[in-house]
Coordinates of C-alpha atoms and ligand atoms in Angstrom, one line a residue:
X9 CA 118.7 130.0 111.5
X10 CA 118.1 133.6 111.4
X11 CA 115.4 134.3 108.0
X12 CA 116.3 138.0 107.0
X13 CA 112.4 138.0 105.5
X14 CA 109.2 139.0 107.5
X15 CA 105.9 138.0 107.8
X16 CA 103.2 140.7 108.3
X17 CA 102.3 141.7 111.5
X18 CA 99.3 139.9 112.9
X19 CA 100.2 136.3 110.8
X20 CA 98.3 133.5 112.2
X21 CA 100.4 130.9 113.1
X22 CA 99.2 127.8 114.6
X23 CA 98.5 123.6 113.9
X24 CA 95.7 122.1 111.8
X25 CA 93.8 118.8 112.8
X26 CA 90.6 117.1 111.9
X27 CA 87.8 115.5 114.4
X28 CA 87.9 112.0 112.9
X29 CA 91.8 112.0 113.3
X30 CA 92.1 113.3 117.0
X31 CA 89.0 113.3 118.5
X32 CA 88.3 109.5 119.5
X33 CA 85.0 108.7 121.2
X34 CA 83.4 107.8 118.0
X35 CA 80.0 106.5 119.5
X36 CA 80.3 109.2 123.1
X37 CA 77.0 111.6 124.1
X38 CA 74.5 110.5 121.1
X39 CA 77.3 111.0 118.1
X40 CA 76.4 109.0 115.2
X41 CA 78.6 106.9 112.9
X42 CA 80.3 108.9 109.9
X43 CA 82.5 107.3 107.2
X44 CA 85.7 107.7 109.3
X45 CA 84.3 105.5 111.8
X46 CA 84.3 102.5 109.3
X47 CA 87.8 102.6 107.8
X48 CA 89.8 100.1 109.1
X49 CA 93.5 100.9 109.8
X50 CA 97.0 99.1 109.3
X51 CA 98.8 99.8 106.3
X52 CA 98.3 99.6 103.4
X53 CA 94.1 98.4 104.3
X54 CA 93.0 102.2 103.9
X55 CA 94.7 102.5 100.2
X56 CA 93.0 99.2 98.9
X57 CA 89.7 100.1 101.0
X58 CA 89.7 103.6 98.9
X59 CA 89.4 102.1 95.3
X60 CA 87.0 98.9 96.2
X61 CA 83.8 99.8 94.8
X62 CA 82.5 96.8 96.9
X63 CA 83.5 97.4 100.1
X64 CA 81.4 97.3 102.7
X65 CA 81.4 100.2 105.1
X66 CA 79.9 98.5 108.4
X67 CA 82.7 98.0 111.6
X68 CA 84.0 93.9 111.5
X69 CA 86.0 94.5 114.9
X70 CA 87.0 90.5 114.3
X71 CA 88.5 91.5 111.5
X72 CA 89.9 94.5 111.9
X73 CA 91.2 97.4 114.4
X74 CA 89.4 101.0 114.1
X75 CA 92.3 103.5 114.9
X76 CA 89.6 106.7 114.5
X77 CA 87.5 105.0 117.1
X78 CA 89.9 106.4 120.2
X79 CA 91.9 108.3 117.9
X80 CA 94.4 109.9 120.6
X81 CA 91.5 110.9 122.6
X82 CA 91.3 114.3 122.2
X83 CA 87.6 114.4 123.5
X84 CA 88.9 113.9 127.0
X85 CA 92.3 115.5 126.7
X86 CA 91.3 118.6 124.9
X87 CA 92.7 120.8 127.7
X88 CA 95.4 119.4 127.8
X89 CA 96.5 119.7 124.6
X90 CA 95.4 122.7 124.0
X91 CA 97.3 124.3 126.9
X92 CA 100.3 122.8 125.3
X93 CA 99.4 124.7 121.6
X94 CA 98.7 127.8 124.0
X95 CA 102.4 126.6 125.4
X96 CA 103.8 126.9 121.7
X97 CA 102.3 129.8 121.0
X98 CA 99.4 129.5 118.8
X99 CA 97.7 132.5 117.7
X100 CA 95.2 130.0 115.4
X101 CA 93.8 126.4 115.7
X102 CA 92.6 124.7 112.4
X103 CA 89.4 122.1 113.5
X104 CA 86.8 120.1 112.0
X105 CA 83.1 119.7 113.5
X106 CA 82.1 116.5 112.8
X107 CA 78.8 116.6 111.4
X108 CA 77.7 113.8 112.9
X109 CA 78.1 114.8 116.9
X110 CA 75.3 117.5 115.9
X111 CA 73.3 115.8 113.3
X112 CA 73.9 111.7 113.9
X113 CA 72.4 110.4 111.3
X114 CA 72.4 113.7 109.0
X115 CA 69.0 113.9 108.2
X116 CA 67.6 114.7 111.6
X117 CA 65.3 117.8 112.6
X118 CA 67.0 118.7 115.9
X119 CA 70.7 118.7 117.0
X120 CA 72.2 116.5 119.7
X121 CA 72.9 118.9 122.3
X122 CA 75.7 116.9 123.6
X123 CA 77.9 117.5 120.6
X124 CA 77.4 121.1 120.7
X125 CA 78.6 120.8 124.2
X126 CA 81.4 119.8 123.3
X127 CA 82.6 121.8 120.7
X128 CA 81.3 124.7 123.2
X129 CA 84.0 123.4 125.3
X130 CA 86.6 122.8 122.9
X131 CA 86.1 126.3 121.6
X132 CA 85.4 128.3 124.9
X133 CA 89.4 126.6 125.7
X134 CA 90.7 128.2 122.5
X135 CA 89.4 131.7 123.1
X136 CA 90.5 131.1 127.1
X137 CA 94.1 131.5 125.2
X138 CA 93.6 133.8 122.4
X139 CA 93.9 131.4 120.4
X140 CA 91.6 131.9 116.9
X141 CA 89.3 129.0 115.9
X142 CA 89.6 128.0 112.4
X143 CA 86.9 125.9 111.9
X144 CA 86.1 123.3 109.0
X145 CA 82.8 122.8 108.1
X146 CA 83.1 119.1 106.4
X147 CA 86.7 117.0 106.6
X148 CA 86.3 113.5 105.1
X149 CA 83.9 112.7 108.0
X150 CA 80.4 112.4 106.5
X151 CA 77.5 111.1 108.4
X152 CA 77.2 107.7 107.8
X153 CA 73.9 107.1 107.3
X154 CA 73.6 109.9 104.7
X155 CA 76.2 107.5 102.6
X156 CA 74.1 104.7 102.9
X157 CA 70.6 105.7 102.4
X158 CA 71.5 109.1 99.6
X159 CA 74.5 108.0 97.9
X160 CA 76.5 110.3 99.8
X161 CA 76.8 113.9 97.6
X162 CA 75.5 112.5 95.0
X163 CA 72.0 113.1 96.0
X164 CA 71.0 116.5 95.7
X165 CA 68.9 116.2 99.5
X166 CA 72.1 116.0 100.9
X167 CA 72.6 120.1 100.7
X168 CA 69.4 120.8 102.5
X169 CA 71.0 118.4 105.7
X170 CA 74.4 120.4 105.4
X171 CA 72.5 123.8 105.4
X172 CA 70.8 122.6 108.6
X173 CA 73.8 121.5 110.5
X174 CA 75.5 124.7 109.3
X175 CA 72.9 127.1 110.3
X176 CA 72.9 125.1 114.0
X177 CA 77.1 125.7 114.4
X178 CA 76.8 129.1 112.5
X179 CA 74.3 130.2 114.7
X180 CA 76.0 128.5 118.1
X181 CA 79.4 130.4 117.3
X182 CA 78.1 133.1 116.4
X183 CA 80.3 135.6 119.1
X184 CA 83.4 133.2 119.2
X185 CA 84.2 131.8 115.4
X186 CA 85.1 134.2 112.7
X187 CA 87.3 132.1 110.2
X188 CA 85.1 128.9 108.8
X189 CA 86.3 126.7 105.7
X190 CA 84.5 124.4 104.0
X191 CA 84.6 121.1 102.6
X192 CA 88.5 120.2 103.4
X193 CA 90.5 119.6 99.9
X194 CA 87.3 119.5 97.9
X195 CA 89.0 118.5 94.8
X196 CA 90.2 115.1 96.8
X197 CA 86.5 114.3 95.4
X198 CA 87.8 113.8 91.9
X199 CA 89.9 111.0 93.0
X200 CA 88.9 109.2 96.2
X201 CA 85.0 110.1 96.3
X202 CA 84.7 107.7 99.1
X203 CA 86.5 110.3 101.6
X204 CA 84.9 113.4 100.2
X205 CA 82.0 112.9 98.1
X206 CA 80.5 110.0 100.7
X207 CA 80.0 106.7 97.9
X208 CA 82.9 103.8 97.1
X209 CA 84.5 104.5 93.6
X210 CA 81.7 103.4 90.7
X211 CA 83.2 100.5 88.4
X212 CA 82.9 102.1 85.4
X213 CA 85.4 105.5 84.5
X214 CA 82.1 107.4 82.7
X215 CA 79.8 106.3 85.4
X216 CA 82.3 107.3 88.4
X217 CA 83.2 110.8 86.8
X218 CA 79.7 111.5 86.0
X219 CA 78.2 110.8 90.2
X220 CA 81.7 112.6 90.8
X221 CA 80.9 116.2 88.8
X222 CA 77.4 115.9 89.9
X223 CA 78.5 115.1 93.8
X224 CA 81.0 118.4 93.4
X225 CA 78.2 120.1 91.7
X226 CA 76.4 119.9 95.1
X227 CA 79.0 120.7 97.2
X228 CA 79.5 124.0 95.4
X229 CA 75.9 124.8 95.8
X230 CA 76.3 123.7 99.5
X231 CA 79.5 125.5 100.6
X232 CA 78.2 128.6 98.6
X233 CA 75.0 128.5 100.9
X234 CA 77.2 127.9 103.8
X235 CA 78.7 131.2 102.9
X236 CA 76.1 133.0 102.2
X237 CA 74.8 132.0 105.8
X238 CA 77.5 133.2 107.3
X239 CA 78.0 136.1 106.0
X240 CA 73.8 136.8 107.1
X241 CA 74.4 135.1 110.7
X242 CA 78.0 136.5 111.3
X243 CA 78.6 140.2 109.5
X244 CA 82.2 139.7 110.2
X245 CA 83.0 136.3 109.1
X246 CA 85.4 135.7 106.6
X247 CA 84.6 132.4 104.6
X248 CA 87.1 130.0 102.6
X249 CA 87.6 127.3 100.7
X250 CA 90.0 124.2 101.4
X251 CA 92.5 122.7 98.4
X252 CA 94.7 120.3 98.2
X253 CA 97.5 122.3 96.1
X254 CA 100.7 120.9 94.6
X255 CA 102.5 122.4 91.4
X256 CA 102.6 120.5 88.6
X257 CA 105.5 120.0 86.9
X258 CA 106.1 118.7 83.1
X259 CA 108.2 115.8 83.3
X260 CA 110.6 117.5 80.7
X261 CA 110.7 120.3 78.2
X262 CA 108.8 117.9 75.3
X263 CA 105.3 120.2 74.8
X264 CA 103.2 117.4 74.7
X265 CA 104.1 116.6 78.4
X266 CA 104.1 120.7 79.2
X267 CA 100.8 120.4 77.4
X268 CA 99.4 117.7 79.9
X269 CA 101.0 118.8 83.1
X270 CA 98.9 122.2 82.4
X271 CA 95.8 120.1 82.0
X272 CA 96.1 118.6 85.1
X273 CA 96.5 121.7 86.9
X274 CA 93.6 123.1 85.5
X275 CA 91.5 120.3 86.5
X276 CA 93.1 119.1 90.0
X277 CA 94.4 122.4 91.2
X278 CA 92.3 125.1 90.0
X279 CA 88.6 123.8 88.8
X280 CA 87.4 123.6 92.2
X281 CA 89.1 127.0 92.9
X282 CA 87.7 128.4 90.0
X283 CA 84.1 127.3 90.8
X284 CA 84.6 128.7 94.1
X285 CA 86.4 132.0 93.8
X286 CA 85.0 132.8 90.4
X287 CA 81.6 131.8 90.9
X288 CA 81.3 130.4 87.6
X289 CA 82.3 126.8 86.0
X290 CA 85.3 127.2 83.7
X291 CA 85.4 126.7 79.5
X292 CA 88.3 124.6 80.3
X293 CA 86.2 121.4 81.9
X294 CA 84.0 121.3 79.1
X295 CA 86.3 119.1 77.2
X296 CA 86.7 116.8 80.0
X297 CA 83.3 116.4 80.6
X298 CA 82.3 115.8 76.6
X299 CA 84.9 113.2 77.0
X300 CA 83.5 111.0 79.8
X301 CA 80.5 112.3 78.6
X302 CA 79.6 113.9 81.9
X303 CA 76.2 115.7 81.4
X304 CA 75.7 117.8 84.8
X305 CA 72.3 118.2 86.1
X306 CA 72.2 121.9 86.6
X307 CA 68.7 123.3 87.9
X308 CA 66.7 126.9 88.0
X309 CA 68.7 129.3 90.2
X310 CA 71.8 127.0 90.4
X311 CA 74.2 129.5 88.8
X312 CA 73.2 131.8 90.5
X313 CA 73.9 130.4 93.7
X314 CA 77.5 129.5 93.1
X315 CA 78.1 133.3 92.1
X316 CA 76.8 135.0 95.4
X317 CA 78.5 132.2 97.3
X318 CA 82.0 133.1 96.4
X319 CA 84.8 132.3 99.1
X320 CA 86.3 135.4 101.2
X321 CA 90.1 133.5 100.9
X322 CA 91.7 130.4 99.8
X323 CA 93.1 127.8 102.0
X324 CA 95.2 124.8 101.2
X325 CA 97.1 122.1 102.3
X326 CA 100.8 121.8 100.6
X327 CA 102.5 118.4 101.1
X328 CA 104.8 117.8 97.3
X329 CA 105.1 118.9 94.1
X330 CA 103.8 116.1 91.0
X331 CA 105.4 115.8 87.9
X332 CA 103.6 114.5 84.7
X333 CA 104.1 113.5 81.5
X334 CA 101.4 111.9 78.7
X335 CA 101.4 107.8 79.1
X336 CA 102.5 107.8 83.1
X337 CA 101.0 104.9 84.4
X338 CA 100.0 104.5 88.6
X339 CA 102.6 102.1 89.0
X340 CA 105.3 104.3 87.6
X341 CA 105.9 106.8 90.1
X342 CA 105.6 107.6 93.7
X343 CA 102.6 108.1 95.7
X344 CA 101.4 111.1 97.4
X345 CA 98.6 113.0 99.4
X346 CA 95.8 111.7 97.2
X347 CA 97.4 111.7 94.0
X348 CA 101.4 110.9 93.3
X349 CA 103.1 111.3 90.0
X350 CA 106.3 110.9 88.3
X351 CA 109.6 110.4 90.4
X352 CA 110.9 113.8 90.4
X353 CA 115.0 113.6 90.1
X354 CA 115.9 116.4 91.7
X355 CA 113.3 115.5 95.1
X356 CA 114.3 113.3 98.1
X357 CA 111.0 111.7 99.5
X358 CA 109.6 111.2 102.8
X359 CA 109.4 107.7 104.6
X360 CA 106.0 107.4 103.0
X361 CA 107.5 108.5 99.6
X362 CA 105.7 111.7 99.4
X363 CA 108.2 114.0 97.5
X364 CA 110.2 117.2 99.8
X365 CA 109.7 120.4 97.6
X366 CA 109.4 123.7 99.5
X367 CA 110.4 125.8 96.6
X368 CA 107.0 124.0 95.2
X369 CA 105.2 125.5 98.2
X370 CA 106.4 129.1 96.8
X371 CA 105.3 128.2 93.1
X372 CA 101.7 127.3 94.7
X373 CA 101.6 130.3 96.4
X374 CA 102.5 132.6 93.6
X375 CA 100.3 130.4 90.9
X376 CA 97.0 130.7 93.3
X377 CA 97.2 134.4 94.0
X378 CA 98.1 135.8 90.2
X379 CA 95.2 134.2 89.6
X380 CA 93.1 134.9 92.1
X381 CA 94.1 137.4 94.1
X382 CA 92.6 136.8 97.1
X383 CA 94.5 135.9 100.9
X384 CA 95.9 132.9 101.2
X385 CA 95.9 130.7 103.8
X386 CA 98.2 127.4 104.7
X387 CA 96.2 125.4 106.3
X388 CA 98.0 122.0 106.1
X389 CA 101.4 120.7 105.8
X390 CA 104.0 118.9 107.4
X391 CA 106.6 115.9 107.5
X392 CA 105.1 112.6 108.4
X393 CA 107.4 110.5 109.7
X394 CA 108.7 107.6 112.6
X395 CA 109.6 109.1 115.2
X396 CA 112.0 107.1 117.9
X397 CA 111.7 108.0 121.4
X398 CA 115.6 107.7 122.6
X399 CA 117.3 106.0 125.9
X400 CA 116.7 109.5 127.3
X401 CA 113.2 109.7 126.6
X402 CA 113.6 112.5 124.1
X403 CA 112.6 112.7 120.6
X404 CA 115.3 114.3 118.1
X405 CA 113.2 115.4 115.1
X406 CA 115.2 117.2 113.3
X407 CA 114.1 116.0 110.2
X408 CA 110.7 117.5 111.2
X409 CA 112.6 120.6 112.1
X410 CA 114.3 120.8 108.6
X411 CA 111.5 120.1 106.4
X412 CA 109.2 122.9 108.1
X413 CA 111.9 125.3 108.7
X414 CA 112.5 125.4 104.5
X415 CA 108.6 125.6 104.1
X416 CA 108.5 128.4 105.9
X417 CA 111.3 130.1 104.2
X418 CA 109.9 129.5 101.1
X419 CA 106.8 131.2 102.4
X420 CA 108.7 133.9 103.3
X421 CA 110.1 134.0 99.6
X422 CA 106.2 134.2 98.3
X423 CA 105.1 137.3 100.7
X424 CA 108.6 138.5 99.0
X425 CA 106.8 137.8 95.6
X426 CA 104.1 140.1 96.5
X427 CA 101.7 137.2 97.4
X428 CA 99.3 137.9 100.1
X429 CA 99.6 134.8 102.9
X430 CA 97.7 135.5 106.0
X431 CA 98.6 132.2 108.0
X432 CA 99.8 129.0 108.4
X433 CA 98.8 126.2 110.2
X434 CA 100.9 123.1 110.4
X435 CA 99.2 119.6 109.8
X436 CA 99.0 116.9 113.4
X437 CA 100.7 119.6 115.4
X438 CA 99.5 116.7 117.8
X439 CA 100.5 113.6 116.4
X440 CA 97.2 112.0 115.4
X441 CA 95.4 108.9 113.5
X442 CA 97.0 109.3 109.6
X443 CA 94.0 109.6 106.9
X444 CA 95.4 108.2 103.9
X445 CA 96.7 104.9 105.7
X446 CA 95.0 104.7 108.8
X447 CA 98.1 104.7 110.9
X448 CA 99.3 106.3 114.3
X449 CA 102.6 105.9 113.4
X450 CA 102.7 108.1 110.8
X451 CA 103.8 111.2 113.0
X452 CA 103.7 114.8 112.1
X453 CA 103.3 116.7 115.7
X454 CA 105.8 118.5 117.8
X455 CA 103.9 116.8 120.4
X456 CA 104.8 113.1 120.5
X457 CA 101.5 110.8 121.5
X458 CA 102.3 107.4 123.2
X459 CA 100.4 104.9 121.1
X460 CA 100.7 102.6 117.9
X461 CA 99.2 101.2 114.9
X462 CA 97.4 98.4 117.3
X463 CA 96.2 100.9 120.0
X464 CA 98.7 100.1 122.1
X465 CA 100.6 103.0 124.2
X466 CA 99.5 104.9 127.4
X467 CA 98.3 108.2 125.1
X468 CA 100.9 110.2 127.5
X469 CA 102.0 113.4 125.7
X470 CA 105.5 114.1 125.2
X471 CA 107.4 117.3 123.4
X472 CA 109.7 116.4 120.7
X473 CA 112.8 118.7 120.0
X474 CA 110.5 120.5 117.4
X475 CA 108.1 122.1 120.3
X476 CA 110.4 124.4 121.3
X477 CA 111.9 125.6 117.8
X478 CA 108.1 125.8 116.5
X479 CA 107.5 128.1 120.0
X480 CA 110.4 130.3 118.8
X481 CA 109.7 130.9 115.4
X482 CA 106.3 132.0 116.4
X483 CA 107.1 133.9 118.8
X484 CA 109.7 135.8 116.6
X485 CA 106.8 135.8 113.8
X486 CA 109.1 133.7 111.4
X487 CA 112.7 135.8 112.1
X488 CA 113.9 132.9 114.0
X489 CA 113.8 129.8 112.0
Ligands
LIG512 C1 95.3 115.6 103.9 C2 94.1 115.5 104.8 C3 94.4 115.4 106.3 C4 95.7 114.7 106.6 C5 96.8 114.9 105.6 C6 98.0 114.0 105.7 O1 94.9 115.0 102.7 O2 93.3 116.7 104.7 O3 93.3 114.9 106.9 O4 95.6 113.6 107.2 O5 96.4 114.9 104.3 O6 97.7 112.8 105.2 P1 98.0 111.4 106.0 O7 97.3 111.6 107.2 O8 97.5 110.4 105.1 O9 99.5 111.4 106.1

């Protein structure tokens, strides 16, 4: 399909991953454990894992199988499959460091050389192809030890260890990364602290919202440091924050629901973007916090921080719309990337029941940049989905095809719109270990890996039909969709 639209000269297009997802060799070359490393996979284990306050976060291989632990491997294959992203195309490559192949335990003096060796590697391969590292700072992949001894984000020590592992990679890229996020979908925190905010969900509502605002509170403080920092260690650096962003939609015209839908924008999709573009908490939480009666400790110099730590640009991952209305209850509606809502009529869902909306991706894009006006960045999004390899050893993902190629048109609608959208980075352009269920088979890449949920499979690489469309669109810069 030919898209009559353009996308501005110099658009970095390119696929998004994270460390704990692709990397594998979770105890290789002195890397600690991090909070990944002890979610078990198959199913629906990850889902039930994320709201048991009791859990306990230590690896039963009896009792279950670690899909994070080999991932697909990436540690050894990383030239490999980066020569096949250079094969597509890429101009960009979303990462994550994970914290804890520098700093094992979090709270060390001194780095582990051996995990700056690699991402030495890792990124030396990138730049071999022109191929621009964007690099997150923290994605769900927190050191385990600094869960179990600090509570996770909720201890305030906790942003003195991140400053030091961010100085180290700061400092160690200085000449080859320009584009750093980060804490990936920060406001993931407000609902599944265990991935984000580093402690299992407290039993009680007040209790959990209250180590939840104070948690956020200190990643603020530490991702406006870790701007700060790099704006001091790399003049030319352009720092962002990561969201999860999806529209949402009142349920029907009835004010009261229009009422609540806005309310849970402001507090899903824009109070972490406030706090971090703005520089400044917004009137609106107030209310919410009076309510759980959420009393932040805030100390000398605080406030201050968060203002000269504002984000260069906003980055976000887009997966569904969510539609809301007062009195919806978990079980009636259909799940989604952290946080589902009301069946929407008018949306088909994926296999996973996430809801297809790409006219939802152009609402985001217009809602974040009237009111911040700042460049925006895509830094996530995709089709998860089964993907059969045929009798002729081909894989016909159209569906994949179709779901991206109205994404992107609806992106195309936005920089239409007057919205400024500097790139776009597809989610598992590899397919890769899924986060929210712990599954392999859960496939978004337009390269097809050969294992499955048990770890079975040879880890052989294969195209799927969408390798070659994604090659062309890029290299028409989104004319050829
Ligand atoms: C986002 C995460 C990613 C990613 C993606 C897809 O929330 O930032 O790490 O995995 O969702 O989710 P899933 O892997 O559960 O399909």
């Amino acid at each position: 399909m030919s898209n009559t639209k353009s996308f501005p000269k110099g658009f970095l297009w390119g696929g998004a991953t994270a460390a704990n997802q692709i990397e594998g060799a979770y105890n290789e070359d002195g890397k600690g454990l991090n909070i990944a490393d002890v979610l078990p996979g198959g199913g629906k284990i990850r889902q039930i894992v994320r709201k048991d306050h009791s859990f306990e976060l230590n690896i039963d291989q009896e009792k279950y199988h670690y899909p994070n632990h080999l991932a697909i491997d990436f540690y050894h294959r990383y030239k490999e499959d980066i020569a096949l992203f250079a094969e597509m195309g890429f101009k960009t490559y979303r990462m994550s460091i994970a914290w804890s192949r520098i700093f094992p335990n979090g709270d060390e003096l001194e780095p582990n050389e051996k995990g700056l060796e690699f991402y030495d590697n890792v990124i030396d391969e990138l730049i071999k192809y022109n191929i621009e590292p964007v690099v997150t700072l923290s994605h769900y992949e927190m050191p385990l030890h600094l869960v179990k001894e600090y509570g996770g984000w909720r201890s305030r020590k906790v942003i003195e260890f991140f400053e030091r592992y961010v100085t180290v990679v700061l400092d160690r890229y200085k000449n080859k990364v320009k584009y750093w996020l980060t804490f990936n979908e920060i406001n993931a925190g407000l609902k599944i602290p265990l991935f984000s905010l580093g402690f299992l969900p407290l039993k009680d509502e007040d209790e959990n919202k209250q180590a939840t605002f104070q948690g956020l509170h200190h990643q603020f403080l530490a991702s406006a440091k870790a701007v700060k920092l790099a704006h001091e260690i790399i003049p030319d650096s352009i720092v962002g924050c990561m969201l999860i962003s999806a529209p949402v939609y009142p349920y029907d015209s009835n004010p009261e629901n229009v009422m609540y839908a806005l309310e849970e924008s402001q507090i899903f999709n824009f109070f972490c973007g406030d706090v971090h573009v703005r520089g400044v908490y917004p009137t609106y939480i107030d209310k919410h916090w009076k309510k759980h009666n959420v009393k932040l400790e805030i100390e000398d110099g605080d406030l201050e921080l968060l203002k000269e730590g504002t984000v260069d640009f906003i980055s976000f991952s887009y997966y569904m719309s969510r539609t809301e209305r007062v009195g919806r209850t978990e079980a009636d509606g259909r799940p989604g990337n952290v946080i589902g809502g009301a069946a929407n009529p008018f949306l088909k869902a994926s296999d996973w029941g996430w809801e297809i909306d790409p006219t939802g991706l152009r609402i985001i894009l217009n809602e974040l940049y009237d009111r911040y006006q700042k460049p925006l960045m895509i830094v996530e999004n995709g089709l998860g989905a089964y993907d059969k390899v045929d009798e002729n050893g081909t894989i016909q993902d159209d569906y994949r095809i179709d779901y991206l190629r109205s994404h992107i048109s609806a992106m195309a609608d936005a920089i239409e719109d007057g919205v400024d959208l500097i790139g776009y980075t597809s989610w598992g352009p590899i397919d890769i270990v899924s986060a929210g269920t712990g599954e392999m088979e859960k496939r978004y890449g337009f390269i097809y890996v050969d294992l499955d949920n048990e770890g079975n499979g040879t880890l052989e690489r294969k195209k799927k039909k969408s390798f070659d469309w994604y090659k062309k669109v890029i290299e028409t810069n989104g004319q050829e969709l």
